[in-house]
mmCIF file of C-alpha atoms and ligand atoms in Angstrom:
data_model
loop_
_atom_site.group_PDB
_atom_site.id
_atom_site.type_symbol
_atom_site.label_atom_id
_atom_site.label_comp_id
_atom_site.label_asym_id
_atom_site.label_seq_id
_atom_site.Cartn_x
_atom_site.Cartn_y
_atom_site.Cartn_z
ATOM 1 C CA VAL A 1 0.000 0.000 0.000
ATOM 2 C CA LEU A 2 1.409 3.379 -1.058
ATOM 3 C CA LEU A 3 0.461 6.538 0.782
ATOM 4 C CA TYR A 4 0.950 9.909 -0.947
ATOM 5 C CA ARG A 5 0.365 13.484 0.155
ATOM 6 C CA VAL A 6 -0.893 15.826 -2.548
ATOM 7 C CA ALA A 7 -0.913 19.580 -3.200
ATOM 8 C CA PRO A 8 -2.415 22.030 -2.613
ATOM 9 C CA ASP A 9 -4.045 20.970 0.658
ATOM 10 C CA GLY A 10 -1.609 18.345 1.896
ATOM 11 C CA LEU A 11 -4.303 15.683 2.056
ATOM 12 C CA TYR A 12 -3.314 12.046 2.013
ATOM 13 C CA ALA A 13 -4.079 9.992 -1.074
ATOM 14 C CA ALA A 14 -3.801 6.292 -1.835
ATOM 15 C CA THR A 15 -4.910 3.826 -4.427
ATOM 16 C CA ASP A 16 -8.317 2.328 -3.715
ATOM 17 C CA PRO A 17 -9.067 -1.398 -4.163
ATOM 18 C CA ASP A 18 -9.766 -0.714 -7.891
ATOM 19 C CA GLY A 19 -6.315 0.792 -8.392
ATOM 20 C CA GLU A 20 -7.496 4.415 -8.672
ATOM 21 C CA LEU A 21 -5.591 7.137 -6.829
ATOM 22 C CA ARG A 22 -8.067 8.854 -4.498
ATOM 23 C CA ILE A 23 -8.066 11.345 -1.637
ATOM 24 C CA LEU A 24 -8.075 9.474 1.647
ATOM 25 C CA TYR A 25 -10.785 10.432 4.115
ATOM 26 C CA SER A 26 -9.395 8.256 6.879
ATOM 27 C CA ASP A 27 -6.384 9.235 8.985
ATOM 28 C CA PRO A 28 -3.681 6.732 8.017
ATOM 29 C CA PHE A 29 -2.077 7.145 11.463
ATOM 30 C CA GLU A 30 -5.359 6.090 13.129
ATOM 31 C CA VAL A 31 -7.004 3.638 10.733
ATOM 32 C CA ALA A 32 -5.348 0.554 9.207
ATOM 33 C CA SER A 33 -5.414 0.403 5.406
ATOM 34 C CA GLY A 34 -8.143 -2.284 5.369
ATOM 35 C CA GLY A 35 -10.638 0.189 6.852
ATOM 36 C CA TRP A 36 -9.791 3.256 4.759
ATOM 37 C CA GLN A 37 -12.513 5.437 3.257
ATOM 38 C CA PHE A 38 -11.788 7.162 -0.032
ATOM 39 C CA GLY A 39 -12.889 10.467 -1.584
ATOM 40 C CA ARG A 40 -12.557 12.028 -5.014
ATOM 41 C CA ARG A 41 -10.329 10.633 -7.707
ATOM 42 C CA ILE A 42 -6.977 12.258 -8.604
ATOM 43 C CA GLU A 43 -5.243 12.059 -11.971
ATOM 44 C CA THR A 44 -1.969 10.277 -11.227
ATOM 45 C CA GLU A 45 -0.046 12.126 -13.947
ATOM 46 C CA SER A 46 -1.077 15.619 -12.897
ATOM 47 C CA ALA A 47 -0.963 15.119 -9.129
ATOM 48 C CA ALA A 48 1.582 17.407 -7.465
ATOM 49 C CA LEU A 49 3.134 15.332 -4.704
ATOM 50 C CA LEU A 50 4.317 16.768 -1.420
ATOM 51 C CA ALA A 51 6.694 15.155 1.063
ATOM 52 C CA PRO A 52 4.552 12.240 2.306
ATOM 53 C CA VAL A 53 4.960 13.260 5.952
ATOM 54 C CA VAL A 54 5.595 16.439 7.955
ATOM 55 C CA PRO A 55 7.915 15.169 10.682
ATOM 56 C CA GLY A 56 8.119 16.651 14.160
ATOM 57 C CA LYS A 57 11.720 15.498 14.220
ATOM 58 C CA ILE A 58 14.179 13.769 11.945
ATOM 59 C CA VAL A 59 16.712 11.442 13.534
ATOM 60 C CA GLY A 60 19.699 10.573 11.369
ATOM 61 C CA VAL A 61 22.007 7.589 11.764
ATOM 62 C CA GLY A 62 25.630 8.017 10.717
ATOM 63 C CA ARG A 63 27.877 5.182 9.530
ATOM 64 C CA ASN A 64 25.291 2.415 9.432
ATOM 65 C CA TYR A 65 26.941 0.803 6.387
ATOM 66 C CA ARG A 66 30.542 -0.353 6.845
ATOM 67 C CA ASP A 67 31.587 0.461 3.282
ATOM 68 C CA HIS A 68 30.385 4.077 3.658
ATOM 69 C CA ALA A 69 32.234 4.548 6.968
ATOM 70 C CA ALA A 70 35.357 3.220 5.245
ATOM 71 C CA GLU A 71 35.067 5.499 2.198
ATOM 72 C CA LEU A 72 35.081 8.582 4.456
ATOM 73 C CA GLY A 73 37.939 7.132 6.529
ATOM 74 C CA ASN A 74 35.772 6.772 9.647
ATOM 75 C CA PRO A 75 35.887 3.863 12.110
ATOM 76 C CA MET A 76 32.601 2.039 12.792
ATOM 77 C CA PRO A 77 31.045 3.347 16.020
ATOM 78 C CA ALA A 78 30.328 0.908 18.862
ATOM 79 C CA GLU A 79 26.722 2.109 19.064
ATOM 80 C CA PRO A 80 24.518 3.811 16.432
ATOM 81 C CA LEU A 81 25.772 7.356 15.808
ATOM 82 C CA LEU A 82 22.695 9.592 16.024
ATOM 83 C CA PHE A 83 22.182 13.156 14.875
ATOM 84 C CA LEU A 84 19.198 15.459 14.428
ATOM 85 C CA LYS A 85 18.301 17.080 11.128
ATOM 86 C CA SER A 86 15.957 20.053 11.145
ATOM 87 C CA PRO A 87 12.375 19.343 9.969
ATOM 88 C CA SER A 88 12.490 22.692 8.143
ATOM 89 C CA ALA A 89 14.863 21.020 5.647
ATOM 90 C CA VAL A 90 12.084 18.795 4.266
ATOM 91 C CA VAL A 91 10.977 19.180 0.655
ATOM 92 C CA GLY A 92 8.884 16.939 -1.554
ATOM 93 C CA PRO A 93 9.474 15.146 -4.844
ATOM 94 C CA ARG A 94 10.615 17.387 -7.724
ATOM 95 C CA ALA A 95 11.380 20.340 -5.410
ATOM 96 C CA PRO A 96 14.868 21.761 -5.975
ATOM 97 C CA ILE A 97 17.750 21.117 -3.602
ATOM 98 C CA VAL A 98 19.363 24.540 -3.202
ATOM 99 C CA LEU A 99 23.153 24.666 -2.790
ATOM 100 C CA PRO A 100 23.880 27.232 -0.054
ATOM 101 C CA PRO A 101 26.687 29.783 -0.549
ATOM 102 C CA GLU A 102 28.143 28.784 2.860
ATOM 103 C CA SER A 103 29.297 25.384 1.531
ATOM 104 C CA GLU A 104 31.770 24.441 -1.187
ATOM 105 C CA ARG A 105 30.858 20.782 -1.158
ATOM 106 C CA VAL A 106 27.290 19.530 -0.883
ATOM 107 C CA GLU A 107 26.799 15.767 -1.219
ATOM 108 C CA TYR A 108 23.869 13.411 -1.745
ATOM 109 C CA GLU A 109 23.190 10.459 0.576
ATOM 110 C CA GLY A 110 20.401 8.173 -0.647
ATOM 111 C CA GLU A 111 18.666 6.477 2.296
ATOM 112 C CA ILE A 112 15.780 4.333 3.436
ATOM 113 C CA ALA A 113 13.641 6.511 5.746
ATOM 114 C CA LEU A 114 11.352 5.132 8.457
ATOM 115 C CA VAL A 115 8.053 6.854 9.269
ATOM 116 C CA VAL A 116 6.856 6.315 12.826
ATOM 117 C CA GLY A 117 3.152 5.444 13.161
ATOM 118 C CA THR A 118 2.557 5.262 16.920
ATOM 119 C CA ARG A 119 4.371 6.731 19.916
ATOM 120 C CA LEU A 120 7.452 4.731 20.904
ATOM 121 C CA ARG A 121 9.084 5.252 24.284
ATOM 122 C CA ARG A 122 11.641 2.703 25.472
ATOM 123 C CA ALA A 123 10.009 0.317 23.043
ATOM 124 C CA GLY A 124 10.766 -3.378 22.852
ATOM 125 C CA GLU A 125 11.348 -5.095 19.536
ATOM 126 C CA ARG A 126 7.756 -6.122 19.030
ATOM 127 C CA GLN A 127 6.345 -2.694 19.880
ATOM 128 C CA ALA A 128 8.883 -1.015 17.608
ATOM 129 C CA ARG A 129 7.972 -3.276 14.702
ATOM 130 C CA GLY A 130 4.256 -2.556 15.232
ATOM 131 C CA GLY A 131 4.856 1.181 15.681
ATOM 132 C CA LEU A 132 6.410 1.672 12.264
ATOM 133 C CA LEU A 133 3.929 3.168 9.792
ATOM 134 C CA GLY A 134 6.086 2.467 6.741
ATOM 135 C CA VAL A 135 9.169 3.408 4.769
ATOM 136 C CA THR A 136 9.942 6.098 2.219
ATOM 137 C CA GLY A 137 12.918 7.415 0.267
ATOM 138 C CA ALA A 138 15.160 10.199 1.533
ATOM 139 C CA CYS A 139 18.113 12.179 0.306
ATOM 140 C CA ASP A 140 20.142 13.149 3.384
ATOM 141 C CA VAL A 141 21.832 16.098 1.698
ATOM 142 C CA THR A 142 24.987 17.069 3.580
ATOM 143 C CA ALA A 143 27.409 20.012 3.412
ATOM 144 C CA ARG A 144 30.477 17.769 3.743
ATOM 145 C CA ASP A 145 32.987 20.577 4.284
ATOM 146 C CA LEU A 146 30.926 22.036 7.144
ATOM 147 C CA GLN A 147 30.376 18.573 8.621
ATOM 148 C CA HIS A 148 34.150 18.160 8.863
ATOM 149 C CA ARG A 149 34.639 21.653 10.273
ATOM 150 C CA ASP A 150 31.939 21.509 12.996
ATOM 151 C CA ALA A 151 31.836 19.456 16.205
ATOM 152 C CA THR A 152 28.184 18.544 15.535
ATOM 153 C CA PHE A 153 26.299 17.726 12.334
ATOM 154 C CA ALA A 154 23.512 20.261 12.991
ATOM 155 C CA ARG A 155 24.559 22.871 10.447
ATOM 156 C CA ALA A 156 25.869 20.513 7.753
ATOM 157 C CA LYS A 157 22.650 18.492 7.678
ATOM 158 C CA SER A 158 19.993 21.148 8.147
ATOM 159 C CA PHE A 159 20.088 23.774 5.405
ATOM 160 C CA ASP A 160 16.677 24.437 3.847
ATOM 161 C CA THR A 161 15.849 21.858 1.119
ATOM 162 C CA PHE A 162 18.425 19.350 2.482
ATOM 163 C CA CYS A 163 15.845 16.636 3.166
ATOM 164 C CA PRO A 164 13.837 15.511 0.138
ATOM 165 C CA LEU A 165 11.355 12.788 1.180
ATOM 166 C CA GLY A 166 9.058 10.564 -0.885
ATOM 167 C CA PRO A 167 7.480 9.907 -3.232
ATOM 168 C CA ALA A 168 5.228 7.690 -1.069
ATOM 169 C CA ILE A 169 5.142 5.854 2.239
ATOM 170 C CA TRP A 170 5.120 2.125 1.646
ATOM 171 C CA LEU A 171 2.973 0.492 4.308
ATOM 172 C CA GLU A 172 3.337 -3.172 5.170
ATOM 173 C CA SER A 173 6.583 -3.440 3.215
ATOM 174 C CA GLU A 174 8.853 -6.457 3.604
ATOM 175 C CA LEU A 175 11.457 -4.892 5.910
ATOM 176 C CA ASP A 176 14.121 -7.522 5.273
ATOM 177 C CA GLU A 177 14.118 -6.982 1.505
ATOM 178 C CA LEU A 178 14.460 -3.212 1.174
ATOM 179 C CA GLU A 179 17.037 -1.746 -1.135
ATOM 180 C CA VAL A 180 18.080 1.818 -1.945
ATOM 181 C CA ARG A 181 19.652 3.041 -5.199
ATOM 182 C CA THR A 182 20.903 6.538 -5.948
ATOM 183 C CA ARG A 183 21.466 8.020 -9.390
ATOM 184 C CA VAL A 184 22.867 11.412 -10.394
ATOM 185 C CA ASN A 185 21.924 12.584 -13.890
ATOM 186 C CA GLY A 186 20.778 9.027 -14.583
ATOM 187 C CA GLU A 187 24.098 7.419 -13.589
ATOM 188 C CA PRO A 188 24.047 4.801 -10.802
ATOM 189 C CA ARG A 189 26.074 5.962 -7.762
ATOM 190 C CA GLN A 190 24.857 4.047 -4.712
ATOM 191 C CA ARG A 191 23.238 0.739 -3.973
ATOM 192 C CA GLY A 192 22.505 -0.592 -0.504
ATOM 193 C CA HIS A 193 20.446 -3.387 0.999
ATOM 194 C CA VAL A 194 19.043 -3.548 4.543
ATOM 195 C CA ARG A 195 21.061 -6.696 5.219
ATOM 196 C CA GLU A 196 24.257 -4.602 4.874
ATOM 197 C CA MET A 197 23.192 -2.275 7.705
ATOM 198 C CA ALA A 198 25.179 -2.542 10.934
ATOM 199 C CA TRP A 199 21.956 -1.865 12.899
ATOM 200 C CA GLY A 200 18.669 -3.000 11.413
ATOM 201 C CA ILE A 201 15.404 -1.093 11.172
ATOM 202 C CA VAL A 202 13.742 -2.455 14.327
ATOM 203 C CA GLU A 203 17.011 -2.280 16.277
ATOM 204 C CA LEU A 204 17.333 1.425 15.426
ATOM 205 C CA LEU A 205 13.783 2.225 16.570
ATOM 206 C CA VAL A 206 14.386 0.378 19.853
ATOM 207 C CA TYR A 207 17.695 2.175 20.374
ATOM 208 C CA ILE A 208 16.460 5.698 19.517
ATOM 209 C CA SER A 209 13.286 5.347 21.609
ATOM 210 C CA ARG A 210 15.467 4.801 24.688
ATOM 211 C CA MET A 211 16.579 8.428 24.683
ATOM 212 C CA MET A 212 13.856 10.269 22.798
ATOM 213 C CA THR A 213 10.193 9.469 22.465
ATOM 214 C CA LEU A 214 9.355 8.854 18.835
ATOM 215 C CA GLU A 215 6.029 10.444 17.897
ATOM 216 C CA PRO A 216 3.718 9.631 14.974
ATOM 217 C CA GLY A 217 5.167 11.211 11.843
ATOM 218 C CA ASP A 218 8.737 11.334 13.095
ATOM 219 C CA VAL A 219 11.290 10.196 10.536
ATOM 220 C CA VAL A 220 14.450 8.107 10.997
ATOM 221 C CA LEU A 221 17.111 8.194 8.270
ATOM 222 C CA THR A 222 18.795 4.799 8.408
ATOM 223 C CA GLY A 223 22.178 5.747 6.951
ATOM 224 C CA THR A 224 23.716 5.743 3.505
ATOM 225 C CA PRO A 225 25.701 3.089 1.630
ATOM 226 C CA SER A 226 29.023 3.886 -0.070
ATOM 227 C CA GLY A 227 29.184 5.975 -3.215
ATOM 228 C CA VAL A 228 28.371 9.424 -1.853
ATOM 229 C CA GLY A 229 29.556 12.346 -3.951
ATOM 230 C CA PRO A 230 29.098 16.047 -4.735
ATOM 231 C CA LEU A 231 26.105 17.783 -6.273
ATOM 232 C CA GLY A 232 26.354 20.715 -8.657
ATOM 233 C CA ASP A 233 24.051 23.337 -10.151
ATOM 234 C CA GLY A 234 21.843 21.672 -12.779
ATOM 235 C CA ASP A 235 22.242 18.096 -11.512
ATOM 236 C CA ARG A 236 19.284 15.826 -10.936
ATOM 237 C CA VAL A 237 19.451 13.323 -8.083
ATOM 238 C CA GLU A 238 17.192 10.277 -7.825
ATOM 239 C CA VAL A 239 16.739 8.010 -4.810
ATOM 240 C CA GLU A 240 14.846 4.841 -5.641
ATOM 241 C CA ILE A 241 13.537 2.254 -3.233
ATOM 242 C CA PRO A 242 11.940 -0.523 -5.273
ATOM 243 C CA GLY A 243 8.330 -0.655 -4.108
ATOM 244 C CA VAL A 244 8.292 2.985 -2.978
ATOM 245 C CA GLY A 245 9.169 4.605 -6.292
ATOM 246 C CA VAL A 246 11.678 7.222 -7.408
ATOM 247 C CA LEU A 247 12.318 10.420 -5.438
ATOM 248 C CA ALA A 248 13.726 12.832 -8.034
ATOM 249 C CA ASN A 249 14.984 16.336 -7.244
ATOM 250 C CA PRO A 250 16.803 18.922 -9.362
ATOM 251 C CA VAL A 251 19.765 20.761 -7.857
ATOM 252 C CA GLU A 252 20.300 24.487 -8.194
ATOM 253 C CA ALA A 253 22.725 27.081 -6.889
ATOM 254 C CA PHE A 254 21.464 29.621 -4.384
ATOM 255 C CA ARG A 255 20.656 32.907 -6.080
ATOM 256 C CA GLU A 256 20.223 36.183 -4.242
ATOM 257 C CA ALA A 257 16.853 37.812 -4.834
ATOM 258 C CA GLY A 258 17.059 40.110 -7.806
ATOM 259 C CA SER A 259 20.179 38.530 -9.360
ATOM 260 C CA SER A 260 19.781 37.379 -12.949
ATOM 261 C CA ARG A 261 20.069 33.670 -13.684
HETATM 262 ZN ZN1 ZN B 1 22.926 10.148 6.037
#
């Protein structure tokens, strides 16, 4: 089951049992997909998709794939390395990633993102598994030069537009079979599978919920596989999770208001 959020009102939409994309009357955080009530039909081609969730917080996980830790010359941490990314960085599919003038090197990180469905506080494995609403695609855009310069990741991870999410939330996905692929200008750059993660999806939810309560709509970025690299003005980055779809975003340089393009 794929859950979209559509412009202009930010209503949820999903395909009904006949395969038509329709506005969802039911609250997907309250009602399981079997009991959903549907409204008017939406043309799939013309639908303007928004980020499928508006998170209260975004928890990132650094170095969750050994090959990515190695490519940046970092040792594997003994426990998951957590950071927070500002929710104001979220944009939807097709929205531009804007390269800020404060950074000389902005990089893509294609990731599997978890969307929390029910409140998790010091959750056990079973509760964590049941509390996951679904998964979506994310590009954890990072100002690599600032990340190296600062003691925390807050600035490097949180510029406006640095967190494309989407295109849909995949409910009831097979968590052991998820894969993420990143392309830049159509060229394959990254490929990762959940079995290559140092800490798995449920393990991460259990771990994070020990120190911060996870609320419905919160997002966890599960880390990026190797193959990260820079983005430039005019690039187009795609993060694909088979089953979720392709999250595609153009990249553009920051332009002061009034300057000519
Ligand atoms: Zn990341």
